[in-house]
Short mmCIF file of N, CA and C in Angstrom, two decimals:
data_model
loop_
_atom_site.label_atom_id
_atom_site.label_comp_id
_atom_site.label_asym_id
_atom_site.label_seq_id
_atom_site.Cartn_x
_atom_site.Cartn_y
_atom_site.Cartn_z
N UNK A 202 18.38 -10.71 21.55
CA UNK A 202 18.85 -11.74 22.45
C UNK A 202 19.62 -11.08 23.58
N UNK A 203 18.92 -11.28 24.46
CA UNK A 203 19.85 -10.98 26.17
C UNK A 203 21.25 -11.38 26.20
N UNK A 204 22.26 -10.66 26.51
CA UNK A 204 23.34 -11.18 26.45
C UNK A 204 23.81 -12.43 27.83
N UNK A 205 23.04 -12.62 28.47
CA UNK A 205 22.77 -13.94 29.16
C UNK A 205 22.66 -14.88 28.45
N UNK A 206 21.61 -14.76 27.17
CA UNK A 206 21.48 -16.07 26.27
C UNK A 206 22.20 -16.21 25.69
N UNK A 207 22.94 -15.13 25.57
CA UNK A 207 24.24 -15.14 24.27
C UNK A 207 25.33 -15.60 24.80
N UNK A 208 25.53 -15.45 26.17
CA UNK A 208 26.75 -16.13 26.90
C UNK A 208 26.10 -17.70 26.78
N UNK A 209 24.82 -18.32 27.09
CA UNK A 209 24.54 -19.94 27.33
C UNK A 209 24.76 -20.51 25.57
N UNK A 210 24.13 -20.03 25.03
CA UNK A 210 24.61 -19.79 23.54
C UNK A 210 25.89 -20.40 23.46
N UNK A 211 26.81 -19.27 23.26
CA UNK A 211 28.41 -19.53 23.10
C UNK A 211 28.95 -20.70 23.74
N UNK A 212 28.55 -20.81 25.18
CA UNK A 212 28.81 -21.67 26.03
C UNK A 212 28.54 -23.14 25.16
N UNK A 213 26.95 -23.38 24.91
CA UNK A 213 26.95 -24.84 24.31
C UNK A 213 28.11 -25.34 22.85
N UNK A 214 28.04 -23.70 21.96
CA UNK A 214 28.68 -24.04 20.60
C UNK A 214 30.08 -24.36 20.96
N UNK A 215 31.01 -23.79 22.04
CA UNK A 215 32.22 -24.30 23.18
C UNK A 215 32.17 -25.53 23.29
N UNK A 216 31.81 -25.90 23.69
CA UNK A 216 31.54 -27.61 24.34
C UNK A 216 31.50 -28.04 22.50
N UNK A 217 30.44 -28.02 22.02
CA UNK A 217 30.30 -29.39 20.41
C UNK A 217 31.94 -28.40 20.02
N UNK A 218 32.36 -27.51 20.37
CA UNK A 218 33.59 -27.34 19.31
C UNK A 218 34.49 -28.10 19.90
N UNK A 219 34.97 -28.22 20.82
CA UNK A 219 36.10 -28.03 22.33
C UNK A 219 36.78 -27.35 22.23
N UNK A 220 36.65 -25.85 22.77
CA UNK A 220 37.94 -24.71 22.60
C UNK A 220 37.77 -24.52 23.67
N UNK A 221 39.17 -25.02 24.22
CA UNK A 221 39.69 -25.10 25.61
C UNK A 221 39.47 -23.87 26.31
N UNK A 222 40.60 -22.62 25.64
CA UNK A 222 40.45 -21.50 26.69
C UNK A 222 39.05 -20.57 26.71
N UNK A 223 37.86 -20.92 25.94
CA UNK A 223 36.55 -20.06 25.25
C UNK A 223 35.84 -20.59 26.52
N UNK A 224 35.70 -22.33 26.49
CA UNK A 224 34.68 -23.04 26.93
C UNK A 224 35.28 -22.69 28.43
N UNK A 225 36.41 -22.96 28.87
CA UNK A 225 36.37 -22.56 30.96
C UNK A 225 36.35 -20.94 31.00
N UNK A 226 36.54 -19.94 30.20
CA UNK A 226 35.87 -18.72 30.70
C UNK A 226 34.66 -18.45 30.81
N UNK A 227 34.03 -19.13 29.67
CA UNK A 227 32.41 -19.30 29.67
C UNK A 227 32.07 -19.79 30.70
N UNK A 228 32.46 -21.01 31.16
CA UNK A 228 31.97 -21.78 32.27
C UNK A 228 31.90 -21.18 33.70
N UNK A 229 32.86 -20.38 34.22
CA UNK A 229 33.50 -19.50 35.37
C UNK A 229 32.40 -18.15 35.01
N UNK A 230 32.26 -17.60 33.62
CA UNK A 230 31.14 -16.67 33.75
C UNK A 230 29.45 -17.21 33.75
N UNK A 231 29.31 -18.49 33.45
CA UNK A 231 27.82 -18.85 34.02
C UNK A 231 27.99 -19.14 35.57
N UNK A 232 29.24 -19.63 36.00
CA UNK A 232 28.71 -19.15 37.44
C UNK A 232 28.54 -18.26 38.11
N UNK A 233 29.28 -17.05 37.62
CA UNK A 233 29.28 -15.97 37.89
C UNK A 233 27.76 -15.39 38.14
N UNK A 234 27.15 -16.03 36.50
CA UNK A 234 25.96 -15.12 36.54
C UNK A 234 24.98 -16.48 37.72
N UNK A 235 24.89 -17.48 37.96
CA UNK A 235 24.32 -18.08 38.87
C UNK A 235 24.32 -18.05 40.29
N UNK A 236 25.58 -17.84 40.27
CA UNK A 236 25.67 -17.24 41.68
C UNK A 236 24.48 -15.81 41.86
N UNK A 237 24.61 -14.74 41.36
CA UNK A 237 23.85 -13.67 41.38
C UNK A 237 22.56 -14.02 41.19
N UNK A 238 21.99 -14.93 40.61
CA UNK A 238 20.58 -15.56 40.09
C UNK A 238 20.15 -15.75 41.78
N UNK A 239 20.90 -16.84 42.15
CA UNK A 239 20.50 -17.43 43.49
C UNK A 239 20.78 -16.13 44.42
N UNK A 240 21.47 -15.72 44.42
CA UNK A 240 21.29 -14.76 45.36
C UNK A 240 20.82 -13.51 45.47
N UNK A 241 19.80 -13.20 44.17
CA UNK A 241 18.59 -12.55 44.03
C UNK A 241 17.14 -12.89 43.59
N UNK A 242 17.53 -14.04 43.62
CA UNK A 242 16.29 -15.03 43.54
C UNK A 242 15.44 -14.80 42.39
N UNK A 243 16.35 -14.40 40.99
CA UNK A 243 15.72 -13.96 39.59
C UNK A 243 15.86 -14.88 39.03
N UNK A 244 14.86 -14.56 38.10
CA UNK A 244 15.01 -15.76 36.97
C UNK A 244 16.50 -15.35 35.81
N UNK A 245 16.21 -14.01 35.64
CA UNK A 245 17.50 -14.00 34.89
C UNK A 245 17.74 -12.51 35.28
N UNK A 246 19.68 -11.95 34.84
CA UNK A 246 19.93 -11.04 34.99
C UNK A 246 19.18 -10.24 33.65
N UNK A 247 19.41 -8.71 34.28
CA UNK A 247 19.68 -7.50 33.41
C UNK A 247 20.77 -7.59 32.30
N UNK A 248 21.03 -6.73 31.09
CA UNK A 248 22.52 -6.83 30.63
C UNK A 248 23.02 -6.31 31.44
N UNK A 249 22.77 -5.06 32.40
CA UNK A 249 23.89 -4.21 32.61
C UNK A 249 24.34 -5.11 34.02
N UNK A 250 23.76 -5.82 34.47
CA UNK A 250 24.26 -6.82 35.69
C UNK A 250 25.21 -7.43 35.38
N UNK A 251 24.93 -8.77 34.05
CA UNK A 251 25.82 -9.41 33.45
C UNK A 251 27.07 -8.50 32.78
N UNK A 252 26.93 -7.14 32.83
CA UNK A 252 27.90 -6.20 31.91
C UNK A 252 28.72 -6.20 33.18
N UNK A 253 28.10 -5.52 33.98
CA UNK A 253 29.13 -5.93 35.80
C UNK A 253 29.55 -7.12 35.91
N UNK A 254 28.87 -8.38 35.82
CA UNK A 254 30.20 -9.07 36.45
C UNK A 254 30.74 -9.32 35.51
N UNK A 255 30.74 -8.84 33.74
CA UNK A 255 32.09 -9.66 33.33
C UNK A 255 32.81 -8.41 33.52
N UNK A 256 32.59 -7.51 34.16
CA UNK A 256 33.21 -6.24 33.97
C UNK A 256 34.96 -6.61 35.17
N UNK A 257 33.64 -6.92 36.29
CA UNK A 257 34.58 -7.47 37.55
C UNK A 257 35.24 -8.75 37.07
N UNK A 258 35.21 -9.81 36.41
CA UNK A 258 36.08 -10.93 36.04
C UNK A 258 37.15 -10.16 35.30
N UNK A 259 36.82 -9.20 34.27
CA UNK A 259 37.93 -8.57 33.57
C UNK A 259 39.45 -8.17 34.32
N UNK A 260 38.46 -7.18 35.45
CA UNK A 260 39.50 -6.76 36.48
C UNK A 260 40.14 -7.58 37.10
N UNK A 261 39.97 -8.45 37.33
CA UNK A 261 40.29 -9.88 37.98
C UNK A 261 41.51 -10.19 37.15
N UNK A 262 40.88 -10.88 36.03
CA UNK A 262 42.20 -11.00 35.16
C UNK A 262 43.36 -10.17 34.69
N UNK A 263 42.69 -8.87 34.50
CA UNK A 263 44.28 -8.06 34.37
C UNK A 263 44.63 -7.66 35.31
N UNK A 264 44.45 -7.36 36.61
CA UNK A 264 45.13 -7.77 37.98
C UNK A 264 45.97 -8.93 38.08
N UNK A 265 45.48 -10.45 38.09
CA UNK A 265 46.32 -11.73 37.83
C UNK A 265 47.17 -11.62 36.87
N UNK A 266 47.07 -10.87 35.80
CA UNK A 266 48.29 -10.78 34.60
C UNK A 266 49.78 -10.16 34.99
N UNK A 267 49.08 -8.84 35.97
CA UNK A 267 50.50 -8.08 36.39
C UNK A 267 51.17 -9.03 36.92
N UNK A 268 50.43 -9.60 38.24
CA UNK A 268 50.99 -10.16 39.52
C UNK A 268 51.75 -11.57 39.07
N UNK A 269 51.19 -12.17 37.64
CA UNK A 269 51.67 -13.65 37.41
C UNK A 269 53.43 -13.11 36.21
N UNK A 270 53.12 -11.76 35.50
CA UNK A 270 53.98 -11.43 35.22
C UNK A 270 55.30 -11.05 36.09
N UNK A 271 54.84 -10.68 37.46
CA UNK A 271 55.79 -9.87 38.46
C UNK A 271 56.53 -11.25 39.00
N UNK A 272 55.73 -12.44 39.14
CA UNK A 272 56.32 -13.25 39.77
C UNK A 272 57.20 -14.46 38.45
N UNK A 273 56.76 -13.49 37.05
CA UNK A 273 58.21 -14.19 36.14
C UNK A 273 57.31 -15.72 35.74
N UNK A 274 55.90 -16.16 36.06
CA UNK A 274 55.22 -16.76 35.72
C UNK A 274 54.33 -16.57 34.19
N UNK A 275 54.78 -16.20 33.23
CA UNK A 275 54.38 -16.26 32.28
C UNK A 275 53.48 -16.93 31.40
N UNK A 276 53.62 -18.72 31.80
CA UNK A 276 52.57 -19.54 31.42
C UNK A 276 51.26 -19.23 32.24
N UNK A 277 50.89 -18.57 33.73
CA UNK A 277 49.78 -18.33 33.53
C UNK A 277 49.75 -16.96 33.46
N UNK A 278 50.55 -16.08 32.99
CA UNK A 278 50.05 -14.65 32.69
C UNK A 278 49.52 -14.85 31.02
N UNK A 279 49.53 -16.22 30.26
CA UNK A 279 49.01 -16.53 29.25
C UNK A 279 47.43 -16.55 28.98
N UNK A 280 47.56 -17.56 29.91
CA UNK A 280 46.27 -18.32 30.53
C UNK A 280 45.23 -16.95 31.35
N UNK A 281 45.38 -16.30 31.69
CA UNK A 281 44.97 -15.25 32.25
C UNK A 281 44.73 -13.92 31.36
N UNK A 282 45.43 -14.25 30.19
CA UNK A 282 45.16 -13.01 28.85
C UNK A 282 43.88 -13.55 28.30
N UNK A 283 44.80 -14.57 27.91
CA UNK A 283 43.23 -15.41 26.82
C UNK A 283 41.37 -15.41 27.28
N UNK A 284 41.75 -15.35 28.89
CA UNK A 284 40.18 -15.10 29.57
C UNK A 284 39.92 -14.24 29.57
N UNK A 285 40.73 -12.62 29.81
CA UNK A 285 40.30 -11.49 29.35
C UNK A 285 40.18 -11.09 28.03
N UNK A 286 40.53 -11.70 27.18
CA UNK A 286 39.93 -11.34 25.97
C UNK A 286 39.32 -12.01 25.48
N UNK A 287 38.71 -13.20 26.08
CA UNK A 287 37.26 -13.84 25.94
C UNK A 287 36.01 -12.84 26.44
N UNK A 288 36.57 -12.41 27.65
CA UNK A 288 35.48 -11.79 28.71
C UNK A 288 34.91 -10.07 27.66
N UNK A 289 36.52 -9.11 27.23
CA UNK A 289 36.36 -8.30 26.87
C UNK A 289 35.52 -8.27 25.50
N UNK A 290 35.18 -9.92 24.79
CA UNK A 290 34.69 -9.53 23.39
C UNK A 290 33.60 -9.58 23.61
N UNK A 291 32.77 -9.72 24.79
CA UNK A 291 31.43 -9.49 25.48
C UNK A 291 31.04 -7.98 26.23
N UNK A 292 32.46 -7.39 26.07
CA UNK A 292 32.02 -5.77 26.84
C UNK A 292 31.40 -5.26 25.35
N UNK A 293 30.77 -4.11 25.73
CA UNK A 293 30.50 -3.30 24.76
C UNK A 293 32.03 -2.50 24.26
N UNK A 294 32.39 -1.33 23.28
CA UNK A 294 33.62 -1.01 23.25
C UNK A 294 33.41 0.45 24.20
N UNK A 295 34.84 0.62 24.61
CA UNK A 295 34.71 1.49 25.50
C UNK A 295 34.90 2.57 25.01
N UNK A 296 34.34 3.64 26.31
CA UNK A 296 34.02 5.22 26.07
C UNK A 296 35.42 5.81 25.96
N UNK A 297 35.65 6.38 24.53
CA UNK A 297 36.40 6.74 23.94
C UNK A 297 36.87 8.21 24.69
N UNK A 298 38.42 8.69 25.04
CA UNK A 298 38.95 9.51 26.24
C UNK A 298 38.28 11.10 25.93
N UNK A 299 37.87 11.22 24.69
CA UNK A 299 37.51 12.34 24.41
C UNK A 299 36.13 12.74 24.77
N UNK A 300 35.46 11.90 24.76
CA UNK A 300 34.09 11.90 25.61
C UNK A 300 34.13 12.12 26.95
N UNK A 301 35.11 11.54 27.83
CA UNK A 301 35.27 11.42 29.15
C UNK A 301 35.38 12.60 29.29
N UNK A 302 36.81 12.85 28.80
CA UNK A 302 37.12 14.30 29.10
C UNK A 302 36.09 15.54 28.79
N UNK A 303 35.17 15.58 27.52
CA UNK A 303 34.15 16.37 27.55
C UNK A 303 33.16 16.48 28.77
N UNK A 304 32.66 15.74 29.14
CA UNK A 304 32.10 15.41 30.32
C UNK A 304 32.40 15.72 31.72
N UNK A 305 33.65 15.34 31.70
CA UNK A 305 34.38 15.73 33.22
C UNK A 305 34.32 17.32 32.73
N UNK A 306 34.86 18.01 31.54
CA UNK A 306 34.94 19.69 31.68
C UNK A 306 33.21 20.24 31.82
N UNK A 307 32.32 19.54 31.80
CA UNK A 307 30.59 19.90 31.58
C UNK A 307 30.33 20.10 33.21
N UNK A 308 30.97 18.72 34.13
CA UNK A 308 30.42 18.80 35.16
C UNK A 308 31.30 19.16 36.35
N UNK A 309 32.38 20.19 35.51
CA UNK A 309 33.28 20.41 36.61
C UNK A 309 32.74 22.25 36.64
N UNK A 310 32.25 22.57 35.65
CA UNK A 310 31.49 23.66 35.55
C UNK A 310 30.53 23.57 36.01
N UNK A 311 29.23 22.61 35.66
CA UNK A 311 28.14 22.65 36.61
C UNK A 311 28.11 22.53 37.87
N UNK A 312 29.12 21.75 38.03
CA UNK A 312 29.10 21.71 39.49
C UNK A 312 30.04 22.50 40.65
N UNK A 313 30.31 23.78 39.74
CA UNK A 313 31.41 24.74 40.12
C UNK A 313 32.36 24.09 40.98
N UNK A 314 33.30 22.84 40.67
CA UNK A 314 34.00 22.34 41.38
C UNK A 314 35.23 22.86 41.51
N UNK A 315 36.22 23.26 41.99
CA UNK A 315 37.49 23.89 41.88
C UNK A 315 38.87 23.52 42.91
N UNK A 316 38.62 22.17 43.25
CA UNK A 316 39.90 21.57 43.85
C UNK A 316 39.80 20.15 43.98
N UNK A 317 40.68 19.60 44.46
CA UNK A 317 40.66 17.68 45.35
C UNK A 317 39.49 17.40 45.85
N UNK A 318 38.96 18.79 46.87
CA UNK A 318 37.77 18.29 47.54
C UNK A 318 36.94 18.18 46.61
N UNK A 319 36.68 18.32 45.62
CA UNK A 319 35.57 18.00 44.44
C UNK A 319 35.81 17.13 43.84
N UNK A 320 36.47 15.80 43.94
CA UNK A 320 36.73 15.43 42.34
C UNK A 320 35.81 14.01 43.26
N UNK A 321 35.38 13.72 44.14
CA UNK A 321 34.41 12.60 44.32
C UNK A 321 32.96 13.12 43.51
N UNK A 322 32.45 13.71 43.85
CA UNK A 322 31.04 14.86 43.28
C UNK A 322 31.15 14.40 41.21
N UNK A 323 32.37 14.80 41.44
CA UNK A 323 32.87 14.98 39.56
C UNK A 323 32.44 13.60 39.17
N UNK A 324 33.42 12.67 39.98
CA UNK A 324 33.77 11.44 39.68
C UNK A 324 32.01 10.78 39.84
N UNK A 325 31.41 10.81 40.70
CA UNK A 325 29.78 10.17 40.69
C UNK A 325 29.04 10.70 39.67
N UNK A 326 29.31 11.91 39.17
CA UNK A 326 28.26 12.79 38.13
C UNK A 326 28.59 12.16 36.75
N UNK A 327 29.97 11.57 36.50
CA UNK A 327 30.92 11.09 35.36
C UNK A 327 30.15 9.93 35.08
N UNK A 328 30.64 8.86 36.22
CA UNK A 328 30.11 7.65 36.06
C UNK A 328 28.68 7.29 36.01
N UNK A 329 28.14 8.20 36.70
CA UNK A 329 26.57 8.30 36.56
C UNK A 329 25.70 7.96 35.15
N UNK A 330 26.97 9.00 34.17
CA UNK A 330 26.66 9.80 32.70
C UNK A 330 27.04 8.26 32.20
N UNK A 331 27.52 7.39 32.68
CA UNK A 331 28.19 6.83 31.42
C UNK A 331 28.01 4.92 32.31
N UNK A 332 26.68 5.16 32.76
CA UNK A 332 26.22 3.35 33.03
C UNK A 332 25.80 2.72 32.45
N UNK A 333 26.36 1.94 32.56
CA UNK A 333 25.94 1.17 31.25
C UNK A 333 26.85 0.19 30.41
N UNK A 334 27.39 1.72 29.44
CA UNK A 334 29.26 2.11 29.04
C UNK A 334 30.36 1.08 29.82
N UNK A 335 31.17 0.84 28.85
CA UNK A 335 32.45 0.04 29.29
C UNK A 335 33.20 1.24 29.45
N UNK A 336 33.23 1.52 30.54
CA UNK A 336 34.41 2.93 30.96
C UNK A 336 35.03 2.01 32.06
N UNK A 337 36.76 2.62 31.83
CA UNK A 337 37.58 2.39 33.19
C UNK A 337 37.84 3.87 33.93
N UNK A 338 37.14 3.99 35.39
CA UNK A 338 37.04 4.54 36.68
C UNK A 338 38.39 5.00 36.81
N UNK A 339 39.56 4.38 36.55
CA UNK A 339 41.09 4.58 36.90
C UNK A 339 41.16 5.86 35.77
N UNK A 340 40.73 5.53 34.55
CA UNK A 340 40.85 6.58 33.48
C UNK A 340 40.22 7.81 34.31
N UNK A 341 38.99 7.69 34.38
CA UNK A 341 38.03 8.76 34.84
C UNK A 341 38.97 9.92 36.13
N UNK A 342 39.28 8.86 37.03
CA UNK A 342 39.68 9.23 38.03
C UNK A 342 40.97 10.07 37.94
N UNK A 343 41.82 9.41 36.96
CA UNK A 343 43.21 10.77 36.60
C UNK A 343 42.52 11.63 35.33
N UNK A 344 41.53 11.65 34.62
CA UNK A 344 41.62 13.01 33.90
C UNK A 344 40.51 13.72 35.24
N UNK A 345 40.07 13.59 35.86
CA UNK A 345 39.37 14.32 36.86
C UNK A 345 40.64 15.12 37.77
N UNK A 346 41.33 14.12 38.20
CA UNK A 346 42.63 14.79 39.38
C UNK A 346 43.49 16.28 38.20
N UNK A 347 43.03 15.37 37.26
CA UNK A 347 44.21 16.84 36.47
C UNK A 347 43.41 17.60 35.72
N UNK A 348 41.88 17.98 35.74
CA UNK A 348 41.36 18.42 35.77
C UNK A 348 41.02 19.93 36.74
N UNK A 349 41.11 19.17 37.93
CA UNK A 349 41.02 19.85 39.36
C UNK A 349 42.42 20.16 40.59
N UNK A 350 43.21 19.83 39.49
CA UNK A 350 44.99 20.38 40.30
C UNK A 350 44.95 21.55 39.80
#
């Protein structure tokens, strides 16, 4: 089962249950994926499409978490957890730091990289290795910098 169907899936068993915070993340991620439908004129996504945008809703939400925390708003830095960890039990689990780091030392050798000016090269060869993968880029991006200081 496509994890498209598995999101419309969840979505209907939401609704006959009524679980409030399940059923409006679901709902906000079928538009997500409709929006992209219509504006590639597919019948349905890829996983790794649908893996992108809940990837980008994720970011979304723990961005809104800091900012609702900073402003001492707590009831929706609530409301804003609960959707990311709706969204995250749909990522795959993520690439564990020891892998990363194997990887970044593989292609910092292959690619005889040896300062700052290298760590874009590093950083595309990294993420390249690992599409697909629930990796965070921010991770990637500081074991690369201290990699190459």
């Amino acid at each position: 089962m496509s994890l498209q169907l598995k999101i419309n899936t969840d979505l209907k068993e939401a609704m006959k249950a009524k679980q409030e915070p399940l059923l409006s993340t679901l709902r906000l991620l079928k538009a997500d994926i409709q929006y992209e439908l219509t504006k590639n004129g597919a019948q349905e996504l890829s996983d790794e499409q649908v893996i992108a945008l809940i990837k980008r809703g994720y970011v979304k939400r723990t961005d809104a978490i800091q900012m609702y925390e900073k402003a001492n708003r707590n009831d929706l830095a609530d409301k804003e957890k609960g959707e990311a960890e709706v969204l995250k039990s749909y990522l795959p689990p993520d690439v564990p730091e020891d892998q990363i780091i194997a990887a970044v030392e593989k292609f910092v050798i292959e690619l005889g990289a040896s300062g700052p000016k290298d760590i874009g090269k590093v950083m595309g060869k990294v993420m390249a290795e690992f599409k697909g993968a629930n990796i965070d880029g921010s991770k990637v991006s500081a074991i690369v910098k201290s990699k190459l200081s």
